Tab-separated table of C-alpha atoms and ligand atoms in Angstrom:
chain	number	residue	atom	x	y	z
A	1	MET	CA	49.763	-9.094	30.220
A	2	THR	CA	49.278	-9.236	26.282
A	3	ALA	CA	46.495	-7.681	24.565
A	4	SER	CA	45.144	-11.069	23.559
A	5	HIS	CA	45.468	-12.307	27.362
A	6	SER	CA	43.633	-9.080	28.312
A	7	SER	CA	40.785	-9.706	25.742
A	8	THR	CA	40.508	-13.459	26.678
A	9	LEU	CA	40.221	-12.590	30.457
A	10	SER	CA	37.510	-10.130	29.795
A	11	ARG	CA	35.503	-12.241	27.697
A	12	TRP	CA	35.750	-14.916	30.262
A	13	ARG	CA	34.654	-12.793	32.846
A	14	ALA	CA	31.451	-11.832	30.663
A	15	ALA	CA	30.848	-15.439	30.030
A	16	ARG	CA	31.080	-16.456	33.609
A	17	ALA	CA	28.582	-13.378	34.638
A	18	ALA	CA	26.195	-15.019	32.027
A	19	THR	CA	26.387	-18.478	33.791
A	20	TRP	CA	25.928	-17.053	37.174
A	21	CYS	CA	22.950	-15.141	36.197
A	22	PHE	CA	21.400	-18.423	34.847
A	23	PHE	CA	21.888	-20.302	37.983
A	24	GLU	CA	21.266	-17.514	40.443
A	25	GLU	CA	18.542	-15.664	38.336
A	26	THR	CA	16.810	-17.776	35.933
A	27	LEU	CA	16.813	-21.247	37.229
A	28	ALA	CA	14.324	-21.479	40.370
A	29	PRO	CA	16.211	-22.736	43.512
A	30	SER	CA	14.193	-25.843	43.872
A	31	ALA	CA	15.168	-27.052	40.045
A	32	TYR	CA	18.904	-27.015	41.054
A	33	GLU	CA	18.899	-30.751	40.919
A	34	ALA	CA	15.986	-31.497	38.352
A	35	ARG	CA	16.731	-33.269	35.416
A	36	PRO	CA	14.421	-32.172	32.515
A	37	ILE	CA	16.042	-34.297	29.809
A	38	ALA	CA	16.727	-37.964	31.079
A	39	LEU	CA	19.455	-38.279	28.383
A	40	ARG	CA	21.420	-35.489	30.036
A	41	HIS	CA	22.517	-34.918	33.781
A	42	PRO	CA	20.704	-32.525	35.854
A	43	PHE	CA	21.424	-28.676	36.361
A	44	VAL	CA	23.790	-29.260	39.297
A	45	PHE	CA	26.160	-31.370	37.011
A	46	TYR	CA	26.421	-28.485	34.751
A	47	GLU	CA	27.547	-25.839	37.341
A	48	GLY	CA	30.214	-28.423	38.605
A	49	HIS	CA	31.157	-29.365	35.024
A	50	LEU	CA	32.059	-25.860	33.629
A	51	ALA	CA	34.340	-25.226	36.690
A	52	ALA	CA	35.707	-28.877	36.655
A	53	PHE	CA	36.436	-28.384	32.939
A	54	THR	CA	38.505	-25.245	33.515
A	55	VAL	CA	40.532	-26.884	36.115
A	56	ASN	CA	40.993	-30.231	34.095
A	57	THR	CA	41.798	-28.352	30.976
A	58	LEU	CA	43.564	-25.162	31.819
A	59	LEU	CA	45.059	-25.414	35.144
A	60	LYS	CA	46.028	-29.112	35.281
A	61	GLY	CA	46.244	-29.934	31.368
A	62	ALA	CA	47.841	-26.969	29.813
A	63	LEU	CA	49.715	-25.364	32.741
A	64	GLY	CA	50.577	-28.603	34.719
A	65	ARG	CA	49.358	-27.317	38.181
A	66	PRO	CA	47.427	-29.342	40.770
A	67	GLY	CA	43.752	-29.482	40.665
A	68	LEU	CA	41.609	-28.338	43.357
A	69	ASP	CA	39.511	-31.226	44.465
A	70	PRO	CA	40.098	-34.459	42.684
A	71	SER	CA	36.884	-36.191	43.491
A	72	PHE	CA	34.960	-33.264	41.861
A	73	GLU	CA	37.387	-33.193	39.008
A	74	VAL	CA	36.168	-36.834	38.270
A	75	LEU	CA	32.588	-36.523	39.164
A	76	PHE	CA	32.082	-33.413	36.931
A	77	GLU	CA	34.616	-34.295	34.225
A	78	ARG	CA	32.138	-35.068	31.513
A	79	GLY	CA	28.554	-35.335	30.364
A	80	ILE	CA	26.575	-38.272	28.898
A	81	ASP	CA	25.024	-39.067	25.781
A	82	PRO	CA	23.642	-42.630	25.664
A	83	PRO	CA	21.454	-43.560	22.781
A	84	ALA	CA	18.348	-44.294	24.682
A	85	GLU	CA	16.912	-43.572	28.060
A	86	GLY	CA	17.325	-46.934	28.785
A	87	GLY	CA	20.954	-46.558	28.574
A	88	VAL	CA	21.092	-43.734	30.923
A	89	ALA	CA	23.702	-44.202	34.148
A	90	PRO	CA	22.007	-44.523	37.448
A	91	GLN	CA	21.380	-41.313	39.118
A	92	VAL	CA	24.412	-40.462	41.254
A	93	ARG	CA	24.013	-38.528	44.756
A	94	TRP	CA	25.254	-34.895	43.793
A	95	PRO	CA	27.188	-32.970	46.509
A	96	SER	CA	25.248	-30.042	48.028
A	97	ARG	CA	24.761	-26.766	46.339
A	98	ALA	CA	26.840	-24.965	48.926
A	99	ALA	CA	29.902	-27.372	48.186
A	100	VAL	CA	29.699	-27.254	44.407
A	101	THR	CA	29.277	-23.323	44.581
A	102	ASP	CA	32.081	-23.014	47.011
A	103	TYR	CA	34.136	-25.211	44.382
A	104	VAL	CA	33.049	-23.019	41.397
A	105	ARG	CA	34.246	-20.051	43.349
A	106	ARG	CA	37.721	-21.723	44.044
A	107	ALA	CA	37.986	-22.687	40.246
A	108	GLU	CA	36.946	-19.253	39.188
A	109	ALA	CA	39.436	-17.434	41.126
A	110	ALA	CA	42.331	-19.796	40.147
A	111	VAL	CA	41.171	-19.192	36.476
A	112	GLU	CA	41.223	-15.692	36.879
A	113	GLU	CA	44.655	-15.878	38.242
A	114	ALA	CA	45.971	-18.037	35.656
A	115	LEU	CA	44.488	-15.924	32.650
A	116	SER	CA	46.282	-12.911	34.165
A	117	SER	CA	49.669	-14.631	34.675
A	118	PRO	CA	52.364	-14.806	32.036
A	119	GLU	CA	52.414	-18.521	32.411
A	120	CYS	CA	49.624	-18.710	30.297
A	121	GLU	CA	50.952	-17.075	27.666
A	122	GLY	CA	51.610	-19.808	24.820
A	123	HIS	CA	48.420	-21.474	26.128
A	124	GLU	CA	45.846	-19.336	24.168
A	125	ASP	CA	44.438	-22.389	22.960
A	126	ALA	CA	43.457	-23.787	26.281
A	127	ALA	CA	42.166	-20.473	27.417
A	128	LEU	CA	40.078	-20.253	24.327
A	129	THR	CA	38.762	-24.020	24.619
A	130	ILE	CA	37.548	-23.167	28.399
A	131	LEU	CA	35.907	-20.050	26.981
A	132	GLU	CA	33.974	-21.871	24.047
A	133	HIS	CA	33.045	-24.493	26.129
A	134	GLU	CA	31.416	-22.224	28.687
A	135	PHE	CA	29.467	-20.700	25.620
A	136	MET	CA	28.577	-24.093	24.507
A	137	HIS	CA	26.881	-25.408	27.765
A	138	GLN	CA	25.070	-21.925	28.206
A	139	GLU	CA	23.195	-23.198	25.411
A	140	THR	CA	22.825	-26.530	26.895
A	141	LEU	CA	21.317	-25.041	29.945
A	142	ARG	CA	19.003	-22.906	27.920
A	143	TYR	CA	17.455	-25.964	25.948
A	144	MET	CA	17.272	-27.865	29.314
A	145	LEU	CA	15.557	-25.097	31.103
A	146	HIS	CA	12.955	-25.121	28.349
A	147	ARG	CA	11.649	-28.760	29.348
A	148	LEU	CA	10.935	-27.169	32.914
A	149	PRO	CA	7.443	-26.215	34.118
A	150	TYR	CA	7.097	-22.509	34.072
A	151	THR	CA	7.157	-22.541	37.925
A	152	GLN	CA	10.560	-23.442	38.134
A	153	LYS	CA	12.091	-20.605	36.166
A	154	ARG	CA	12.033	-16.988	35.918
A	155	ALA	CA	12.169	-14.729	32.842
A	156	PRO	CA	15.274	-12.679	32.726
A	157	ALA	CA	14.451	-8.744	33.030
A	158	GLY	CA	13.856	-7.325	29.584
A	159	ALA	CA	13.420	-10.735	28.054
A	160	PHE	CA	11.934	-10.504	24.506
A	161	ALA	CA	8.318	-11.102	23.869
A	162	PRO	CA	7.301	-13.693	21.218
A	163	GLU	CA	7.776	-12.138	17.921
A	164	THR	CA	4.993	-13.967	16.138
A	165	GLY	CA	3.974	-11.293	13.465
A	166	GLY	CA	5.144	-11.323	9.877
A	167	VAL	CA	3.739	-12.492	6.716
A	168	LEU	CA	3.800	-16.305	6.451
A	169	ALA	CA	6.177	-16.504	3.481
A	170	ARG	CA	5.412	-19.383	1.369
A	171	GLY	CA	8.950	-21.002	0.616
A	172	GLY	CA	10.052	-21.133	-2.962
A	173	CYS	CA	13.199	-22.507	-3.867
A	174	VAL	CA	16.524	-21.598	-5.363
A	175	ARG	CA	18.558	-23.465	-7.645
A	176	ILE	CA	22.407	-23.565	-6.786
A	177	PRO	CA	24.764	-24.261	-9.637
A	178	ALA	CA	27.683	-26.911	-9.335
A	179	GLY	CA	30.665	-25.418	-7.315
A	180	VAL	CA	33.317	-25.913	-4.659
A	181	ALA	CA	32.352	-25.771	-1.001
A	182	THR	CA	35.363	-24.983	1.479
A	183	LEU	CA	34.790	-27.026	4.850
A	184	GLY	CA	36.683	-26.536	7.822
A	185	ALA	CA	39.789	-24.418	7.893
A	186	ALA	CA	43.571	-24.770	7.793
A	187	ARG	CA	45.461	-24.981	11.003
A	188	GLY	CA	46.308	-21.734	11.733
A	189	GLU	CA	43.984	-19.860	9.541
A	190	ILE	CA	41.424	-18.772	12.545
A	191	PRO	CA	42.213	-17.788	16.039
A	192	PHE	CA	40.435	-20.749	17.459
A	193	GLY	CA	38.706	-23.874	16.025
A	194	TRP	CA	37.493	-27.194	17.497
A	195	ASP	CA	39.601	-30.251	16.321
A	196	ASN	CA	36.825	-31.159	13.932
A	197	GLU	CA	36.978	-28.026	12.061
A	198	PHE	CA	40.340	-28.949	10.803
A	199	PRO	CA	41.891	-29.359	8.214
A	200	GLN	CA	40.429	-27.538	5.290
A	201	THR	CA	38.474	-29.687	2.868
A	202	CYS	CA	37.257	-28.812	-0.415
A	203	ARG	CA	34.161	-30.720	-1.907
A	204	MET	CA	32.858	-30.609	-5.287
A	205	VAL	CA	28.999	-30.145	-4.983
A	206	PRO	CA	26.835	-30.727	-7.816
A	207	ALA	CA	24.225	-28.259	-8.993
A	208	PHE	CA	21.021	-28.876	-6.542
A	209	THR	CA	17.407	-27.003	-5.751
A	210	ILE	CA	17.103	-26.127	-2.036
A	211	ASP	CA	14.291	-24.294	-0.034
A	212	ALA	CA	14.910	-20.480	0.469
A	213	LEU	CA	13.319	-20.700	3.824
A	214	PRO	CA	13.183	-23.410	6.741
A	215	VAL	CA	10.234	-25.758	6.853
A	216	THR	CA	7.663	-23.796	9.236
A	217	ASN	CA	5.277	-24.995	11.998
A	218	GLY	CA	2.603	-24.354	9.144
A	219	ASP	CA	4.226	-26.624	6.757
A	220	PHE	CA	4.968	-29.259	9.406
A	221	LEU	CA	1.312	-29.123	10.785
A	222	GLU	CA	0.192	-30.457	7.210
A	223	PHE	CA	2.508	-33.670	7.883
A	224	VAL	CA	1.087	-34.231	11.416
A	225	GLU	CA	-2.365	-33.969	10.514
A	226	GLY	CA	-1.670	-35.864	7.240
A	227	GLY	CA	-0.817	-38.793	9.527
A	228	GLY	CA	3.089	-38.491	8.907
A	229	TYR	CA	3.708	-39.659	12.374
A	230	ALA	CA	1.906	-42.956	11.687
A	231	GLU	CA	3.133	-43.971	8.314
A	232	SER	CA	5.929	-46.248	9.080
A	233	SER	CA	7.218	-46.170	5.302
A	234	LEU	CA	8.377	-42.386	6.049
A	235	TRP	CA	10.693	-43.278	8.987
A	236	ALA	CA	14.079	-44.750	9.028
A	237	PRO	CA	15.033	-48.223	10.249
A	238	GLY	CA	14.604	-48.023	14.286
A	239	ASP	CA	12.849	-44.521	14.034
A	240	ALA	CA	8.986	-46.028	13.610
A	241	GLU	CA	10.153	-47.982	16.741
A	242	TRP	CA	11.422	-45.001	18.864
A	243	LEU	CA	8.156	-43.112	18.097
A	244	ALA	CA	5.975	-46.167	19.506
A	245	SER	CA	8.160	-46.617	22.319
A	246	HIS	CA	8.499	-43.011	23.270
A	247	GLY	CA	4.795	-42.022	22.467
A	248	VAL	CA	6.027	-39.383	19.844
A	249	ALA	CA	3.485	-38.117	17.530
A	250	GLN	CA	4.401	-34.323	17.419
A	251	PRO	CA	7.365	-32.009	17.587
A	252	ALA	CA	8.686	-31.757	21.279
A	253	PHE	CA	8.050	-28.052	21.252
A	254	TRP	CA	4.174	-28.275	20.447
A	255	ARG	CA	1.329	-28.904	22.886
A	256	ARG	CA	-2.248	-29.616	21.977
A	257	GLU	CA	-4.610	-27.987	24.432
A	258	GLY	CA	-8.454	-27.648	24.111
A	259	GLY	CA	-8.142	-28.699	20.336
A	260	ALA	CA	-5.723	-26.083	19.445
A	261	TRP	CA	-1.831	-26.146	18.906
A	262	PHE	CA	0.723	-24.405	21.092
A	263	TRP	CA	4.157	-23.442	20.640
A	264	VAL	CA	5.719	-24.361	24.173
A	265	GLY	CA	7.816	-21.007	24.457
A	266	GLN	CA	10.643	-20.824	27.027
A	267	PHE	CA	8.473	-18.738	29.272
A	268	GLY	CA	5.042	-19.409	28.335
A	269	LEU	CA	2.778	-21.156	25.781
A	270	VAL	CA	2.175	-19.308	22.357
A	271	PRO	CA	-0.691	-20.067	19.879
A	272	LEU	CA	1.517	-22.037	17.292
A	273	PRO	CA	2.885	-19.405	15.155
A	274	PRO	CA	2.739	-20.877	11.514
A	275	SER	CA	5.569	-18.722	10.361
A	276	TRP	CA	8.342	-19.904	12.813
A	277	PRO	CA	10.669	-22.635	11.917
A	278	VAL	CA	9.424	-25.929	13.515
A	279	TRP	CA	12.179	-27.593	15.678
A	280	VAL	CA	12.413	-31.201	15.430
A	281	SER	CA	14.714	-34.175	15.760
A	282	HIS	CA	16.879	-35.299	12.580
A	283	ALA	CA	14.505	-38.298	12.484
A	284	GLU	CA	11.358	-36.155	12.056
A	285	ALA	CA	13.084	-33.766	9.780
A	286	SER	CA	13.934	-36.691	7.673
A	287	ALA	CA	10.465	-38.176	7.581
A	288	TYR	CA	8.978	-34.980	6.577
A	289	ALA	CA	11.459	-34.658	3.766
A	290	ARG	CA	10.402	-38.096	2.535
A	291	TRP	CA	6.838	-37.277	2.753
A	292	ARG	CA	7.421	-34.348	0.288
A	293	GLY	CA	9.603	-36.344	-1.687
A	294	ARG	CA	12.500	-34.296	-0.783
A	295	ARG	CA	15.667	-34.864	1.377
A	296	LEU	CA	17.906	-33.158	3.737
A	297	PRO	CA	20.952	-31.080	2.562
A	298	THR	CA	24.227	-32.372	2.863
A	299	GLU	CA	27.121	-30.642	4.937
A	300	ALA	CA	28.646	-29.325	1.825
A	301	GLU	CA	25.371	-28.384	0.399
A	302	PHE	CA	24.401	-26.401	3.202
A	303	HIS	CA	27.999	-24.734	2.859
A	304	ARG	CA	27.380	-23.951	-0.889
A	305	ALA	CA	24.024	-22.378	-0.134
A	306	ALA	CA	25.341	-20.384	2.708
A	307	PHE	CA	28.782	-19.345	1.948
A	308	GLY	CA	29.031	-19.610	-2.040
A	309	THR	CA	28.379	-16.977	-4.539
A	310	PRO	CA	27.443	-16.682	-8.117
A	311	GLU	CA	30.947	-14.836	-8.793
A	312	GLY	CA	32.748	-17.843	-7.143
A	313	PRO	CA	34.673	-16.644	-3.821
A	314	GLU	CA	33.229	-17.773	-1.007
A	315	ARG	CA	31.960	-15.807	2.048
A	316	ALA	CA	32.933	-15.764	5.621
A	317	PHE	CA	29.016	-15.294	6.650
A	318	PRO	CA	25.953	-16.046	4.131
A	319	TRP	CA	25.540	-12.233	4.300
A	320	GLY	CA	29.322	-11.420	3.499
A	321	ASP	CA	32.142	-10.441	5.582
A	322	ALA	CA	30.480	-8.003	8.219
A	323	GLU	CA	30.605	-9.140	11.831
A	324	PRO	CA	27.458	-10.984	13.072
A	325	SER	CA	24.666	-8.874	14.424
A	326	VAL	CA	21.181	-9.125	15.322
A	327	LEU	CA	20.320	-7.866	12.035
A	328	HIS	CA	21.578	-11.191	10.160
A	329	GLY	CA	19.654	-13.738	12.294
A	330	ASN	CA	18.027	-14.951	15.339
A	331	PHE	CA	21.270	-15.818	17.358
A	332	GLY	CA	23.331	-14.261	20.286
A	333	ALA	CA	21.217	-15.490	23.150
A	334	ASP	CA	18.912	-12.660	23.579
A	335	ARG	CA	16.098	-14.826	23.352
A	336	ASP	CA	14.989	-18.533	23.469
A	337	ASP	CA	12.447	-18.577	20.825
A	338	PRO	CA	12.190	-18.486	17.121
A	339	VAL	CA	11.034	-15.513	14.752
A	340	PRO	CA	9.116	-15.590	11.692
A	341	VAL	CA	11.228	-17.186	8.911
A	342	GLY	CA	12.712	-14.922	6.501
A	343	SER	CA	12.415	-11.945	8.792
A	344	ARG	CA	15.974	-11.008	8.933
A	345	PRO	CA	16.615	-10.516	5.197
A	346	ALA	CA	19.824	-8.832	5.659
A	347	GLY	CA	21.198	-12.326	6.508
A	348	ALA	CA	20.420	-14.317	3.503
A	349	SER	CA	22.962	-15.644	1.455
A	350	ALA	CA	24.172	-14.496	-1.837
A	351	TRP	CA	21.806	-16.931	-3.490
A	352	GLY	CA	18.741	-15.424	-1.520
A	353	VAL	CA	18.733	-18.187	1.093
A	354	HIS	CA	17.314	-17.123	4.272
A	355	ASP	CA	17.741	-18.157	7.928
A	356	LEU	CA	20.887	-20.321	7.375
A	357	VAL	CA	22.480	-18.776	10.694
A	358	GLY	CA	20.109	-18.485	13.374
A	359	ASN	CA	16.767	-19.243	14.272
A	360	GLY	CA	17.641	-22.932	14.988
A	361	TRP	CA	20.514	-25.052	14.207
A	362	GLU	CA	20.086	-26.584	11.066
A	363	TRP	CA	20.094	-30.415	10.427
A	364	THR	CA	22.016	-31.961	7.293
A	365	SER	CA	22.209	-35.560	6.146
A	366	THR	CA	25.679	-35.799	6.944
A	367	PRO	CA	26.866	-38.339	9.619
A	368	PHE	CA	29.399	-36.439	12.019
A	369	ALA	CA	32.956	-37.361	11.048
A	370	GLY	CA	36.355	-35.904	10.883
A	371	PHE	CA	37.733	-34.462	7.681
A	372	ASP	CA	40.592	-36.220	6.094
A	373	GLY	CA	43.706	-35.554	8.291
A	374	PHE	CA	41.546	-35.107	11.314
A	375	SER	CA	43.557	-35.059	14.551
A	376	PRO	CA	42.224	-35.102	18.035
A	377	MET	CA	42.897	-31.562	19.800
A	378	ALA	CA	45.537	-31.618	22.568
A	379	THR	CA	43.536	-29.611	24.963
A	380	TYR	CA	40.229	-31.854	24.755
A	381	PRO	CA	41.080	-34.979	22.975
A	382	ARG	CA	37.955	-36.770	23.649
A	383	TYR	CA	35.997	-33.652	22.186
A	384	SER	CA	35.012	-34.967	18.745
A	385	ALA	CA	36.237	-38.523	18.196
A	386	ASP	CA	33.810	-40.294	20.674
A	387	PHE	CA	30.934	-39.225	18.371
A	388	PHE	CA	32.158	-40.230	14.992
A	389	ASP	CA	29.745	-43.613	15.316
A	390	GLY	CA	27.501	-43.006	12.510
A	391	ARG	CA	24.345	-42.028	15.123
A	392	HIS	CA	25.148	-38.276	15.177
A	393	PHE	CA	24.599	-35.869	12.498
A	394	VAL	CA	26.031	-32.490	11.724
A	395	LEU	CA	24.134	-29.294	12.291
A	396	LYS	CA	25.157	-25.983	11.059
A	397	GLY	CA	24.252	-22.420	11.757
A	398	ALA	CA	23.347	-21.093	15.111
A	399	SER	CA	20.123	-21.147	17.291
A	400	PRO	CA	18.396	-18.163	19.253
A	401	ALA	CA	20.395	-19.354	22.384
A	402	THR	CA	23.954	-19.619	20.608
A	403	PRO	CA	26.233	-16.998	21.969
A	404	SER	CA	27.565	-14.858	18.840
A	405	PRO	CA	31.343	-15.956	19.235
A	406	LEU	CA	30.389	-19.431	18.103
A	407	VAL	CA	28.812	-17.895	14.925
A	408	ARG	CA	31.737	-18.921	12.348
A	409	ARG	CA	31.698	-20.724	8.999
A	410	THR	CA	33.670	-23.767	10.084
A	411	PHE	CA	31.677	-24.379	13.357
A	412	ARG	CA	30.089	-27.766	13.578
A	413	ASN	CA	27.507	-29.208	15.878
A	414	TRP	CA	26.047	-32.654	16.111
A	415	PHE	CA	23.680	-34.602	17.929
A	416	GLN	CA	21.936	-38.057	17.620
A	417	GLY	CA	19.244	-38.087	15.200
A	418	ARG	CA	16.425	-38.908	17.676
A	419	TYR	CA	17.307	-36.147	20.052
A	420	PRO	CA	14.488	-33.659	19.787
A	421	TYR	CA	15.310	-31.239	22.533
A	422	LEU	CA	17.778	-29.032	20.928
A	423	TYR	CA	16.812	-25.805	18.957
A	424	ALA	CA	17.028	-27.399	15.495
A	425	LYS	CA	15.252	-26.464	12.414
A	426	PHE	CA	15.608	-27.577	8.817
A	427	ARG	CA	15.091	-27.376	5.187
A	428	CYS	CA	14.867	-29.480	2.030
A	429	VAL	CA	16.491	-30.381	-1.108
A	430	ARG	CA	14.312	-30.740	-4.089
A	431	PRO	CA	14.555	-33.287	-6.806
B	501	FE2	FE1	31.345	-30.189	28.397
């Protein structure tokens, strides 16, 4: 076994251990078939999906081996992303937990054997595809878990207590001069990237002025109490109808009880921390920005604020070239809730813009699309292209639940504009 295979195998084992821990320890058994977000399948799907994806992608797709269970490899092949709850596929009858677990164990053993075999050499891309897919859905599971009642989940031992202290920093803004932003990577430049990260694309970005900190709960409360949700002129076409039809009048992570606002934390309610970033949908972020007479940054502006420098050369990370650590931002899957904005100053960019990576994915105004020269990846051709529809927007950075290996400059996330459940913050560009 080569060193790179040995490393992929050990990373794979660690990733699987984390997934097992979620299903065996954190999720209550009674919630296994729960579907807390109607726009997603229930938890049982994701346990089967992670295994079926490894079989379909590595064993069948890359190595040309037979599958383990043809019906599971179709049933668990792919998730859903309907435009509205009305478009959700009807509930299927899921296999028993015992049957799913048996399949998962067989798939895991087969993947372990494959990753250890010389046959896998030359298929590093497929191996890393299943590894990163596992990481991404660990975050999916965490934000789905967030929607469950507290009786249906158990906080892992050593889970962090909410970090609600800190000074409520009153923003300020930073002027970024015109310059080039390098998006994506040249093929072969990075050990692994998804298809939408290629090829490298240079954009000339005019000068702009951006918030040094993300918009906080304290900021957003002014919008809520100022009637922002009821002012239809602030909302994009269709968004006001979405508010009305879904009864949306506040962020999905807020709750009002006894006349007071609370943050719905992963494992308990917290009196609304004014210094935490507000987590909202793209639609809500955009309405807030209009209310302030501002706008969301483009993907290229995010890059310029995060990775550009006054001297010219761009950085690998906002803080420089050092490997990501807990000092640089609230990411890495150690916690599920935010921390006060600006409380990880070691992660600030060269311009003094804070929290660009961590504390919530960051919405941009850029519709998700391939860079010029995009081509679908061989190991998972439908990964990105199915979502180039103008309804999905690019997010950058990372959330608290994002495993550290996904923290890289080129990584692009995307969601529909009215999806309010992921851990996503925003900041504004000022006129
Ligand atoms: Fe998936």
